[in-house]
Amino acid sequence: MNKSILSLCGGVGGAKLAHGLCKNVRPEDLLIVVNTGDDFRHLGLHISPDLDTVMYTLAEVADPERGWGIAGETWDFMEALAGFADLDWFRLGDKDLATHLYRTRMLGQGQGLGQITRALCRSFGIEHRIVPMSDDPLRTRIVTDRGTLPFQDYFVRQGCRPGVQAIEFDGAGQARAHPDFAALLNSSELDAVILCPSNPFLSIDPLLSLEDVRSSLQSVNAPVIAVSPIVGGKALKGPAAKIMEELGMAAGNLSIAGYYRDFLDGLIIDAGDEHEAQAIGELGIKVKAANTVMRSVQDRIDLAETCLEFAASL
Amino acid sequence: MNKSILSLCGGVGGAKLAHGLCKNVRPEDLLIVVNTGDDFRHLGLHISPDLDTVMYTLAEVADPERGWGIAGETWDFMEALAGFADLDWFRLGDKDLATHLYRTRMLGQGQGLGQITRALCRSFGIEHRIVPMSDDPLRTRIVTDRGTLPFQDYFVRQGCRPGVQAIEFDGAGQARAHPDFAALLNSSELDAVILCPSNPFLSIDPLLSLEDVRSSLQSVNAPVIAVSPIVGGKALKGPAAKIMEELGMAAGNLSIAGYYRDFLDGLIIDAGDEHEAQAIGELGIKVKAANTVMRSVQDRIDLAETCLEFAASL
């Protein structure tokens, strides 16, 4: 079985596979690198939505219905705030607030995001290593038919409705990969890189835009595989398919494969999409079909196992 | 009946009388000036404990048991935070947090504390005018036998246990009275100044240390009265009596009268302390005995009425 697994992910779908990987791989053999392009300041708080989703999912406290935040959350803060101001477009639960206030306080005291994430994970009893893609700021901005929008403005406030023309990463020229991320990516010990089923444009591209990451993925000896976030021409969650169409791509696994083709060795697609396998294979990318819709924890474990076996076979 | 009443107050006891005054005086005829010497930053939030207590009391949402915070408060944030860090010595309820985050955000956008207080009061449906004593920072520090402590460190974290040697007001040289406070204090329309039953050292002295406030009180034509916070040689709440003894004063109404004698025209003492009236009278200060222990809202209304009548009689 694989060791030294590098997993790259965004929020919900990515977090589910990361959870499955944790059930299959020992803490010392897995590094989960999380997108922070969606991070933003709101109400004076530094909010890291994807880090939180991954952390809550791995701690098994994530809300299974909403797909974000903490199970059994309460909303007294939000309701009180709504009395003062129209500031409740980004919902912050009472428990969730503790994460944001703690993180913001520690950042204010000069700690790095990685260091703070480690402390939070320890408090949540998470043994596996989660790191932000970078300790430096890199912010995703969406160029739309309604102007260039900060990520959360596009994603939450406007509910992904504006048409996407391009996506920019503010700070991409300066932001460096988190040291643990860079070290494993360039380590001879690396056994596999697994791109979780996250939005390629919004969740994976920010990581790829960090200094040296894309070139390292291109030259790495270990197999690089991805789990497609597209099932039956649609994204399970979020605007991936909509954005593909707006950017002039067909919403399908072939487009995902083509988008990553400069470094991808293998793509896992949903069992129902097997008809796309041949075309993807012609790009020089191996394909494996499996159940990629993770409804249960067992689905996460099974898909993670499939990823590990597939990578080991390449 | 009096018009143009200026009321100076700190937290709990002061807030109760301020509430009673609101039930007796029209909004346009009362200005409530609140101590902000206890304000501090905690978890990145600007917290104004006395302003909040007065605001919640006037809005009739204050918790009657605790004496601070909001009735029916929930503590999910605090419990989650305790999982991460030893930062829960200053308790912040979920609803209360909305006030702090809103205020901090508005301060960050360059608004003044007075302006923000007005907006908060409007949201809480408070018609009477509450202003912070100053828009400028003035911070109370307690010189104790365990060193000089920031106010909340002394008051909450150390539960007022250290022996007090002196009290300092950081910023007193620069901080100016809030414009509405200064204007009414120097207005020929002013009918009475009422010092609420607040701690003289911790709640009233900060106001008196603002530029020109003490000298204006000394020269003002309107009567200046105070309600003593001491009943039967003890403070109803808080460390006023303990501090008096530590500073070498007898814990009694005579000491309160002596402390304010340079500007005070009348002192209301509790009915049970009438034996002190003569000695206070000898300082040239009129005395009125009344029930100063406000257990019910009616007690607040009655004491406020007594204050207004007493001031009008001087």
JSON list of N, CA and C in Angstrom, two decimals, chain A residues 66-133:
[
{"chain": "A", "resi": 66, "resn": "ARG", "atom": "N", "xyz": [-25.98, 20.60, 5.73]},
{"chain": "A", "resi": 66, "resn": "ARG", "atom": "CA", "xyz": [-25.59, 21.85, 5.08]},
{"chain": "A", "resi": 66, "resn": "ARG", "atom": "C", "xyz": [-24.36, 21.71, 4.20]},
{"chain": "A", "resi": 67, "resn": "GLY", "atom": "N", "xyz": [-23.44, 20.81, 4.59]},
{"chain": "A", "resi": 67, "resn": "GLY", "atom": "CA", "xyz": [-22.20, 20.69, 3.84]},
{"chain": "A", "resi": 67, "resn": "GLY", "atom": "C", "xyz": [-21.12, 21.63, 4.34]},
{"chain": "A", "resi": 68, "resn": "TRP", "atom": "N", "xyz": [-21.44, 22.49, 5.28]},
{"chain": "A", "resi": 68, "resn": "TRP", "atom": "CA", "xyz": [-20.43, 23.37, 5.88]},
{"chain": "A", "resi": 68, "resn": "TRP", "atom": "C", "xyz": [-20.82, 23.58, 7.34]},
{"chain": "A", "resi": 69, "resn": "GLY", "atom": "N", "xyz": [-19.87, 24.06, 8.10]},
{"chain": "A", "resi": 69, "resn": "GLY", "atom": "CA", "xyz": [-20.15, 24.37, 9.51]},
{"chain": "A", "resi": 69, "resn": "GLY", "atom": "C", "xyz": [-20.25, 23.12, 10.37]},
{"chain": "A", "resi": 70, "resn": "ILE", "atom": "N", "xyz": [-20.66, 23.36, 11.61]},
{"chain": "A", "resi": 70, "resn": "ILE", "atom": "CA", "xyz": [-20.63, 22.34, 12.65]},
{"chain": "A", "resi": 70, "resn": "ILE", "atom": "C", "xyz": [-22.03, 21.78, 12.89]},
{"chain": "A", "resi": 71, "resn": "ALA", "atom": "N", "xyz": [-22.11, 20.47, 13.10]},
{"chain": "A", "resi": 71, "resn": "ALA", "atom": "CA", "xyz": [-23.40, 19.83, 13.40]},
{"chain": "A", "resi": 71, "resn": "ALA", "atom": "C", "xyz": [-23.94, 20.36, 14.73]},
{"chain": "A", "resi": 72, "resn": "GLY", "atom": "N", "xyz": [-25.24, 20.51, 14.82]},
{"chain": "A", "resi": 72, "resn": "GLY", "atom": "CA", "xyz": [-25.85, 20.99, 16.07]},
{"chain": "A", "resi": 72, "resn": "GLY", "atom": "C", "xyz": [-25.51, 22.45, 16.35]},
{"chain": "A", "resi": 73, "resn": "GLU", "atom": "N", "xyz": [-25.17, 23.18, 15.29]},
{"chain": "A", "resi": 73, "resn": "GLU", "atom": "CA", "xyz": [-24.80, 24.60, 15.44]},
{"chain": "A", "resi": 73, "resn": "GLU", "atom": "C", "xyz": [-25.99, 25.41, 15.96]},
{"chain": "A", "resi": 74, "resn": "THR", "atom": "N", "xyz": [-25.71, 26.51, 16.64]},
{"chain": "A", "resi": 74, "resn": "THR", "atom": "CA", "xyz": [-26.77, 27.45, 17.05]},
{"chain": "A", "resi": 74, "resn": "THR", "atom": "C", "xyz": [-26.49, 28.80, 16.38]},
{"chain": "A", "resi": 75, "resn": "TRP", "atom": "N", "xyz": [-27.49, 29.66, 16.31]},
{"chain": "A", "resi": 75, "resn": "TRP", "atom": "CA", "xyz": [-27.40, 30.86, 15.48]},
{"chain": "A", "resi": 75, "resn": "TRP", "atom": "C", "xyz": [-27.77, 32.12, 16.24]},
{"chain": "A", "resi": 76, "resn": "ASP", "atom": "N", "xyz": [-27.56, 32.14, 17.54]},
{"chain": "A", "resi": 76, "resn": "ASP", "atom": "CA", "xyz": [-27.95, 33.29, 18.35]},
{"chain": "A", "resi": 76, "resn": "ASP", "atom": "C", "xyz": [-27.17, 34.55, 17.99]},
{"chain": "A", "resi": 77, "resn": "PHE", "atom": "N", "xyz": [-25.89, 34.38, 17.71]},
{"chain": "A", "resi": 77, "resn": "PHE", "atom": "CA", "xyz": [-25.07, 35.52, 17.29]},
{"chain": "A", "resi": 77, "resn": "PHE", "atom": "C", "xyz": [-25.64, 36.14, 16.02]},
{"chain": "A", "resi": 78, "resn": "MET", "atom": "N", "xyz": [-25.86, 35.29, 15.03]},
{"chain": "A", "resi": 78, "resn": "MET", "atom": "CA", "xyz": [-26.33, 35.74, 13.72]},
{"chain": "A", "resi": 78, "resn": "MET", "atom": "C", "xyz": [-27.67, 36.47, 13.83]},
{"chain": "A", "resi": 79, "resn": "GLU", "atom": "N", "xyz": [-28.57, 35.92, 14.66]},
{"chain": "A", "resi": 79, "resn": "GLU", "atom": "CA", "xyz": [-29.87, 36.55, 14.82]},
{"chain": "A", "resi": 79, "resn": "GLU", "atom": "C", "xyz": [-29.75, 37.91, 15.50]},
{"chain": "A", "resi": 80, "resn": "ALA", "atom": "N", "xyz": [-28.87, 38.00, 16.49]},
{"chain": "A", "resi": 80, "resn": "ALA", "atom": "CA", "xyz": [-28.65, 39.28, 17.17]},
{"chain": "A", "resi": 80, "resn": "ALA", "atom": "C", "xyz": [-28.03, 40.28, 16.19]},
{"chain": "A", "resi": 81, "resn": "LEU", "atom": "N", "xyz": [-27.08, 39.82, 15.40]},
{"chain": "A", "resi": 81, "resn": "LEU", "atom": "CA", "xyz": [-26.41, 40.71, 14.45]},
{"chain": "A", "resi": 81, "resn": "LEU", "atom": "C", "xyz": [-27.40, 41.26, 13.42]},
{"chain": "A", "resi": 82, "resn": "ALA", "atom": "N", "xyz": [-28.31, 40.42, 13.00]},
{"chain": "A", "resi": 82, "resn": "ALA", "atom": "CA", "xyz": [-29.30, 40.84, 12.00]},
{"chain": "A", "resi": 82, "resn": "ALA", "atom": "C", "xyz": [-30.13, 42.03, 12.52]},
{"chain": "A", "resi": 83, "resn": "GLY", "atom": "N", "xyz": [-30.19, 42.18, 13.85]},
{"chain": "A", "resi": 83, "resn": "GLY", "atom": "CA", "xyz": [-30.89, 43.32, 14.42]},
{"chain": "A", "resi": 83, "resn": "GLY", "atom": "C", "xyz": [-30.18, 44.65, 14.16]},
{"chain": "A", "resi": 84, "resn": "PHE", "atom": "N", "xyz": [-28.85, 44.59, 13.99]},
{"chain": "A", "resi": 84, "resn": "PHE", "atom": "CA", "xyz": [-28.06, 45.82, 13.84]},
{"chain": "A", "resi": 84, "resn": "PHE", "atom": "C", "xyz": [-27.80, 46.19, 12.39]},
{"chain": "A", "resi": 85, "resn": "ALA", "atom": "N", "xyz": [-27.56, 45.17, 11.59]},
{"chain": "A", "resi": 85, "resn": "ALA", "atom": "CA", "xyz": [-26.98, 45.49, 10.30]},
{"chain": "A", "resi": 85, "resn": "ALA", "atom": "C", "xyz": [-27.23, 44.37, 9.32]},
{"chain": "A", "resi": 86, "resn": "ASP", "atom": "N", "xyz": [-27.15, 44.73, 8.07]},
{"chain": "A", "resi": 86, "resn": "ASP", "atom": "CA", "xyz": [-27.37, 43.79, 6.98]},
{"chain": "A", "resi": 86, "resn": "ASP", "atom": "C", "xyz": [-26.04, 43.09, 6.71]},
{"chain": "A", "resi": 87, "resn": "LEU", "atom": "N", "xyz": [-25.59, 42.33, 7.72]},
{"chain": "A", "resi": 87, "resn": "LEU", "atom": "CA", "xyz": [-24.25, 41.72, 7.64]},
{"chain": "A", "resi": 87, "resn": "LEU", "atom": "C", "xyz": [-24.34, 40.22, 7.72]},
{"chain": "A", "resi": 88, "resn": "ASP", "atom": "N", "xyz": [-25.54, 39.69, 7.51]},
{"chain": "A", "resi": 88, "resn": "ASP", "atom": "CA", "xyz": [-25.71, 38.26, 7.74]},
{"chain": "A", "resi": 88, "resn": "ASP", "atom": "C", "xyz": [-25.73, 37.43, 6.46]},
{"chain": "A", "resi": 89, "resn": "TRP", "atom": "N", "xyz": [-25.19, 38.00, 5.37]},
{"chain": "A", "resi": 89, "resn": "TRP", "atom": "CA", "xyz": [-25.17, 37.22, 4.12]},
{"chain": "A", "resi": 89, "resn": "TRP", "atom": "C", "xyz": [-24.19, 36.05, 4.23]},
{"chain": "A", "resi": 90, "resn": "PHE", "atom": "N", "xyz": [-23.17, 36.18, 5.05]},
{"chain": "A", "resi": 90, "resn": "PHE", "atom": "CA", "xyz": [-22.28, 35.05, 5.28]},
{"chain": "A", "resi": 90, "resn": "PHE", "atom": "C", "xyz": [-22.59, 34.52, 6.67]},
{"chain": "A", "resi": 91, "resn": "ARG", "atom": "N", "xyz": [-23.17, 33.33, 6.74]},
{"chain": "A", "resi": 91, "resn": "ARG", "atom": "CA", "xyz": [-23.68, 32.84, 8.01]},
{"chain": "A", "resi": 91, "resn": "ARG", "atom": "C", "xyz": [-22.58, 32.27, 8.89]},
{"chain": "A", "resi": 92, "resn": "LEU", "atom": "N", "xyz": [-22.55, 32.73, 10.13]},
{"chain": "A", "resi": 92, "resn": "LEU", "atom": "CA", "xyz": [-21.54, 32.29, 11.10]},
{"chain": "A", "resi": 92, "resn": "LEU", "atom": "C", "xyz": [-22.26, 31.74, 12.32]},
{"chain": "A", "resi": 93, "resn": "GLY", "atom": "N", "xyz": [-22.09, 30.46, 12.56]},
{"chain": "A", "resi": 93, "resn": "GLY", "atom": "CA", "xyz": [-22.70, 29.83, 13.72]},
{"chain": "A", "resi": 93, "resn": "GLY", "atom": "C", "xyz": [-21.96, 30.19, 15.00]},
{"chain": "A", "resi": 94, "resn": "ASP", "atom": "N", "xyz": [-22.63, 30.02, 16.12]},
{"chain": "A", "resi": 94, "resn": "ASP", "atom": "CA", "xyz": [-22.03, 30.39, 17.41]},
{"chain": "A", "resi": 94, "resn": "ASP", "atom": "C", "xyz": [-20.76, 29.59, 17.70]},
{"chain": "A", "resi": 95, "resn": "LYS", "atom": "N", "xyz": [-20.81, 28.29, 17.45]},
{"chain": "A", "resi": 95, "resn": "LYS", "atom": "CA", "xyz": [-19.64, 27.45, 17.72]},
{"chain": "A", "resi": 95, "resn": "LYS", "atom": "C", "xyz": [-18.52, 27.76, 16.72]},
{"chain": "A", "resi": 96, "resn": "ASP", "atom": "N", "xyz": [-18.92, 27.87, 15.46]},
{"chain": "A", "resi": 96, "resn": "ASP", "atom": "CA", "xyz": [-17.99, 28.16, 14.37]},
{"chain": "A", "resi": 96, "resn": "ASP", "atom": "C", "xyz": [-17.23, 29.45, 14.62]},
{"chain": "A", "resi": 97, "resn": "LEU", "atom": "N", "xyz": [-17.91, 30.42, 15.23]},
{"chain": "A", "resi": 97, "resn": "LEU", "atom": "CA", "xyz": [-17.29, 31.72, 15.55]},
{"chain": "A", "resi": 97, "resn": "LEU", "atom": "C", "xyz": [-16.03, 31.55, 16.40]},
{"chain": "A", "resi": 98, "resn": "ALA", "atom": "N", "xyz": [-16.04, 30.58, 17.27]},
{"chain": "A", "resi": 98, "resn": "ALA", "atom": "CA", "xyz": [-14.88, 30.37, 18.14]},
{"chain": "A", "resi": 98, "resn": "ALA", "atom": "C", "xyz": [-13.64, 30.08, 17.29]},
{"chain": "A", "resi": 99, "resn": "THR", "atom": "N", "xyz": [-13.81, 29.28, 16.24]},
{"chain": "A", "resi": 99, "resn": "THR", "atom": "CA", "xyz": [-12.70, 28.99, 15.33]},
{"chain": "A", "resi": 99, "resn": "THR", "atom": "C", "xyz": [-12.18, 30.28, 14.70]},
{"chain": "A", "resi": 100, "resn": "HIS", "atom": "N", "xyz": [-13.10, 31.10, 14.21]},
{"chain": "A", "resi": 100, "resn": "HIS", "atom": "CA", "xyz": [-12.69, 32.33, 13.51]},
{"chain": "A", "resi": 100, "resn": "HIS", "atom": "C", "xyz": [-12.02, 33.32, 14.47]},
{"chain": "A", "resi": 101, "resn": "LEU", "atom": "N", "xyz": [-12.59, 33.49, 15.65]},
{"chain": "A", "resi": 101, "resn": "LEU", "atom": "CA", "xyz": [-11.99, 34.44, 16.59]},
{"chain": "A", "resi": 101, "resn": "LEU", "atom": "C", "xyz": [-10.63, 33.95, 17.05]},
{"chain": "A", "resi": 102, "resn": "TYR", "atom": "N", "xyz": [-10.52, 32.67, 17.31]},
{"chain": "A", "resi": 102, "resn": "TYR", "atom": "CA", "xyz": [-9.22, 32.13, 17.74]},
{"chain": "A", "resi": 102, "resn": "TYR", "atom": "C", "xyz": [-8.17, 32.32, 16.63]},
{"chain": "A", "resi": 103, "resn": "ARG", "atom": "N", "xyz": [-8.55, 31.95, 15.42]},
{"chain": "A", "resi": 103, "resn": "ARG", "atom": "CA", "xyz": [-7.60, 32.06, 14.30]},
{"chain": "A", "resi": 103, "resn": "ARG", "atom": "C", "xyz": [-7.17, 33.52, 14.10]},
{"chain": "A", "resi": 104, "resn": "THR", "atom": "N", "xyz": [-8.16, 34.42, 14.12]},
{"chain": "A", "resi": 104, "resn": "THR", "atom": "CA", "xyz": [-7.87, 35.84, 13.88]},
{"chain": "A", "resi": 104, "resn": "THR", "atom": "C", "xyz": [-6.95, 36.38, 14.96]},
{"chain": "A", "resi": 105, "resn": "ARG", "atom": "N", "xyz": [-7.21, 35.99, 16.20]},
{"chain": "A", "resi": 105, "resn": "ARG", "atom": "CA", "xyz": [-6.39, 36.44, 17.31]},
{"chain": "A", "resi": 105, "resn": "ARG", "atom": "C", "xyz": [-4.95, 35.96, 17.15]},
{"chain": "A", "resi": 106, "resn": "MET", "atom": "N", "xyz": [-4.79, 34.70, 16.80]},
{"chain": "A", "resi": 106, "resn": "MET", "atom": "CA", "xyz": [-3.44, 34.13, 16.66]},
{"chain": "A", "resi": 106, "resn": "MET", "atom": "C", "xyz": [-2.69, 34.76, 15.48]},
{"chain": "A", "resi": 107, "resn": "LEU", "atom": "N", "xyz": [-3.41, 35.02, 14.37]},
{"chain": "A", "resi": 107, "resn": "LEU", "atom": "CA", "xyz": [-2.79, 35.71, 13.24]},
{"chain": "A", "resi": 107, "resn": "LEU", "atom": "C", "xyz": [-2.33, 37.09, 13.69]},
{"chain": "A", "resi": 108, "resn": "GLY", "atom": "N", "xyz": [-3.15, 37.75, 14.48]},
{"chain": "A", "resi": 108, "resn": "GLY", "atom": "CA", "xyz": [-2.80, 39.08, 14.99]},
{"chain": "A", "resi": 108, "resn": "GLY", "atom": "C", "xyz": [-1.58, 39.05, 15.88]},
{"chain": "A", "resi": 109, "resn": "GLN", "atom": "N", "xyz": [-1.34, 37.91, 16.49]},
{"chain": "A", "resi": 109, "resn": "GLN", "atom": "CA", "xyz": [-0.16, 37.76, 17.35]},
{"chain": "A", "resi": 109, "resn": "GLN", "atom": "C", "xyz": [1.06, 37.27, 16.55]},
{"chain": "A", "resi": 110, "resn": "GLY", "atom": "N", "xyz": [0.90, 37.21, 15.23]},
{"chain": "A", "resi": 110, "resn": "GLY", "atom": "CA", "xyz": [2.04, 36.90, 14.38]},
{"chain": "A", "resi": 110, "resn": "GLY", "atom": "C", "xyz": [2.23, 35.43, 14.05]},
{"chain": "A", "resi": 111, "resn": "GLN", "atom": "N", "xyz": [1.30, 34.58, 14.48]},
{"chain": "A", "resi": 111, "resn": "GLN", "atom": "CA", "xyz": [1.42, 33.16, 14.11]},
{"chain": "A", "resi": 111, "resn": "GLN", "atom": "C", "xyz": [1.02, 32.97, 12.65]},
{"chain": "A", "resi": 112, "resn": "GLY", "atom": "N", "xyz": [1.58, 31.93, 12.04]},
{"chain": "A", "resi": 112, "resn": "GLY", "atom": "CA", "xyz": [1.23, 31.60, 10.67]},
{"chain": "A", "resi": 112, "resn": "GLY", "atom": "C", "xyz": [-0.04, 30.76, 10.63]},
{"chain": "A", "resi": 113, "resn": "LEU", "atom": "N", "xyz": [-0.69, 30.77, 9.45]},
{"chain": "A", "resi": 113, "resn": "LEU", "atom": "CA", "xyz": [-1.95, 30.02, 9.31]},
{"chain": "A", "resi": 113, "resn": "LEU", "atom": "C", "xyz": [-1.71, 28.52, 9.53]},
{"chain": "A", "resi": 114, "resn": "GLY", "atom": "N", "xyz": [-0.56, 28.02, 9.10]},
{"chain": "A", "resi": 114, "resn": "GLY", "atom": "CA", "xyz": [-0.26, 26.60, 9.28]},
{"chain": "A", "resi": 114, "resn": "GLY", "atom": "C", "xyz": [-0.14, 26.22, 10.74]},
{"chain": "A", "resi": 115, "resn": "GLN", "atom": "N", "xyz": [0.54, 27.07, 11.47]},
{"chain": "A", "resi": 115, "resn": "GLN", "atom": "CA", "xyz": [0.77, 26.85, 12.91]},
{"chain": "A", "resi": 115, "resn": "GLN", "atom": "C", "xyz": [-0.58, 26.87, 13.65]},
{"chain": "A", "resi": 116, "resn": "ILE", "atom": "N", "xyz": [-1.42, 27.82, 13.28]},
{"chain": "A", "resi": 116, "resn": "ILE", "atom": "CA", "xyz": [-2.73, 27.95, 13.93]},
{"chain": "A", "resi": 116, "resn": "ILE", "atom": "C", "xyz": [-3.61, 26.75, 13.58]},
{"chain": "A", "resi": 117, "resn": "THR", "atom": "N", "xyz": [-3.53, 26.31, 12.32]},
{"chain": "A", "resi": 117, "resn": "THR", "atom": "CA", "xyz": [-4.32, 25.15, 11.89]},
{"chain": "A", "resi": 117, "resn": "THR", "atom": "C", "xyz": [-3.89, 23.92, 12.69]},
{"chain": "A", "resi": 118, "resn": "ARG", "atom": "N", "xyz": [-2.60, 23.79, 12.94]},
{"chain": "A", "resi": 118, "resn": "ARG", "atom": "CA", "xyz": [-2.10, 22.65, 13.72]},
{"chain": "A", "resi": 118, "resn": "ARG", "atom": "C", "xyz": [-2.70, 22.68, 15.12]},
{"chain": "A", "resi": 119, "resn": "ALA", "atom": "N", "xyz": [-2.71, 23.89, 15.74]},
{"chain": "A", "resi": 119, "resn": "ALA", "atom": "CA", "xyz": [-3.27, 24.00, 17.09]},
{"chain": "A", "resi": 119, "resn": "ALA", "atom": "C", "xyz": [-4.76, 23.69, 17.10]},
{"chain": "A", "resi": 120, "resn": "LEU", "atom": "N", "xyz": [-5.48, 24.18, 16.10]},
{"chain": "A", "resi": 120, "resn": "LEU", "atom": "CA", "xyz": [-6.92, 23.91, 16.02]},
{"chain": "A", "resi": 120, "resn": "LEU", "atom": "C", "xyz": [-7.16, 22.41, 15.84]},
{"chain": "A", "resi": 121, "resn": "CYS", "atom": "N", "xyz": [-6.39, 21.79, 14.94]},
{"chain": "A", "resi": 121, "resn": "CYS", "atom": "CA", "xyz": [-6.55, 20.35, 14.70]},
{"chain": "A", "resi": 121, "resn": "CYS", "atom": "C", "xyz": [-6.30, 19.56, 15.98]},
{"chain": "A", "resi": 122, "resn": "ARG", "atom": "N", "xyz": [-5.30, 19.97, 16.73]},
{"chain": "A", "resi": 122, "resn": "ARG", "atom": "CA", "xyz": [-4.99, 19.28, 17.98]},
{"chain": "A", "resi": 122, "resn": "ARG", "atom": "C", "xyz": [-6.20, 19.37, 18.92]},
{"chain": "A", "resi": 123, "resn": "SER", "atom": "N", "xyz": [-6.78, 20.58, 19.01]},
{"chain": "A", "resi": 123, "resn": "SER", "atom": "CA", "xyz": [-7.96, 20.75, 19.86]},
{"chain": "A", "resi": 123, "resn": "SER", "atom": "C", "xyz": [-9.13, 19.89, 19.41]},
{"chain": "A", "resi": 124, "resn": "PHE", "atom": "N", "xyz": [-9.23, 19.70, 18.10]},
{"chain": "A", "resi": 124, "resn": "PHE", "atom": "CA", "xyz": [-10.33, 18.89, 17.57]},
{"chain": "A", "resi": 124, "resn": "PHE", "atom": "C", "xyz": [-10.00, 17.40, 17.58]},
{"chain": "A", "resi": 125, "resn": "GLY", "atom": "N", "xyz": [-8.81, 17.06, 18.07]},
{"chain": "A", "resi": 125, "resn": "GLY", "atom": "CA", "xyz": [-8.45, 15.66, 18.16]},
{"chain": "A", "resi": 125, "resn": "GLY", "atom": "C", "xyz": [-8.11, 15.02, 16.81]},
{"chain": "A", "resi": 126, "resn": "ILE", "atom": "N", "xyz": [-7.71, 15.86, 15.85]},
{"chain": "A", "resi": 126, "resn": "ILE", "atom": "CA", "xyz": [-7.36, 15.33, 14.51]},
{"chain": "A", "resi": 126, "resn": "ILE", "atom": "C", "xyz": [-5.88, 14.95, 14.51]},
{"chain": "A", "resi": 127, "resn": "GLU", "atom": "N", "xyz": [-5.60, 13.70, 14.17]},
{"chain": "A", "resi": 127, "resn": "GLU", "atom": "CA", "xyz": [-4.21, 13.24, 14.18]},
{"chain": "A", "resi": 127, "resn": "GLU", "atom": "C", "xyz": [-3.51, 13.45, 12.84]},
{"chain": "A", "resi": 128, "resn": "HIS", "atom": "N", "xyz": [-4.27, 13.43, 11.77]},
{"chain": "A", "resi": 128, "resn": "HIS", "atom": "CA", "xyz": [-3.67, 13.62, 10.44]},
{"chain": "A", "resi": 128, "resn": "HIS", "atom": "C", "xyz": [-3.29, 15.07, 10.24]},
{"chain": "A", "resi": 129, "resn": "ARG", "atom": "N", "xyz": [-2.34, 15.28, 9.33]},
{"chain": "A", "resi": 129, "resn": "ARG", "atom": "CA", "xyz": [-1.82, 16.63, 9.14]},
{"chain": "A", "resi": 129, "resn": "ARG", "atom": "C", "xyz": [-2.59, 17.38, 8.05]},
{"chain": "A", "resi": 130, "resn": "ILE", "atom": "N", "xyz": [-3.13, 18.52, 8.45]},
{"chain": "A", "resi": 130, "resn": "ILE", "atom": "CA", "xyz": [-3.80, 19.42, 7.50]},
{"chain": "A", "resi": 130, "resn": "ILE", "atom": "C", "xyz": [-2.97, 20.70, 7.45]},
{"chain": "A", "resi": 131, "resn": "VAL", "atom": "N", "xyz": [-2.60, 21.12, 6.26]},
{"chain": "A", "resi": 131, "resn": "VAL", "atom": "CA", "xyz": [-1.93, 22.42, 6.16]},
{"chain": "A", "resi": 131, "resn": "VAL", "atom": "C", "xyz": [-2.64, 23.29, 5.13]},
{"chain": "A", "resi": 132, "resn": "PRO", "atom": "N", "xyz": [-2.65, 24.60, 5.38]},
{"chain": "A", "resi": 132, "resn": "PRO", "atom": "CA", "xyz": [-3.13, 25.50, 4.34]},
{"chain": "A", "resi": 132, "resn": "PRO", "atom": "C", "xyz": [-2.15, 25.43, 3.17]},
{"chain": "A", "resi": 133, "resn": "MET", "atom": "N", "xyz": [-2.61, 25.66, 1.97]},
{"chain": "A", "resi": 133, "resn": "MET", "atom": "CA", "xyz": [-1.71, 25.60, 0.80]},
{"chain": "A", "resi": 133, "resn": "MET", "atom": "C", "xyz": [-0.54, 26.56, 0.97]}
]
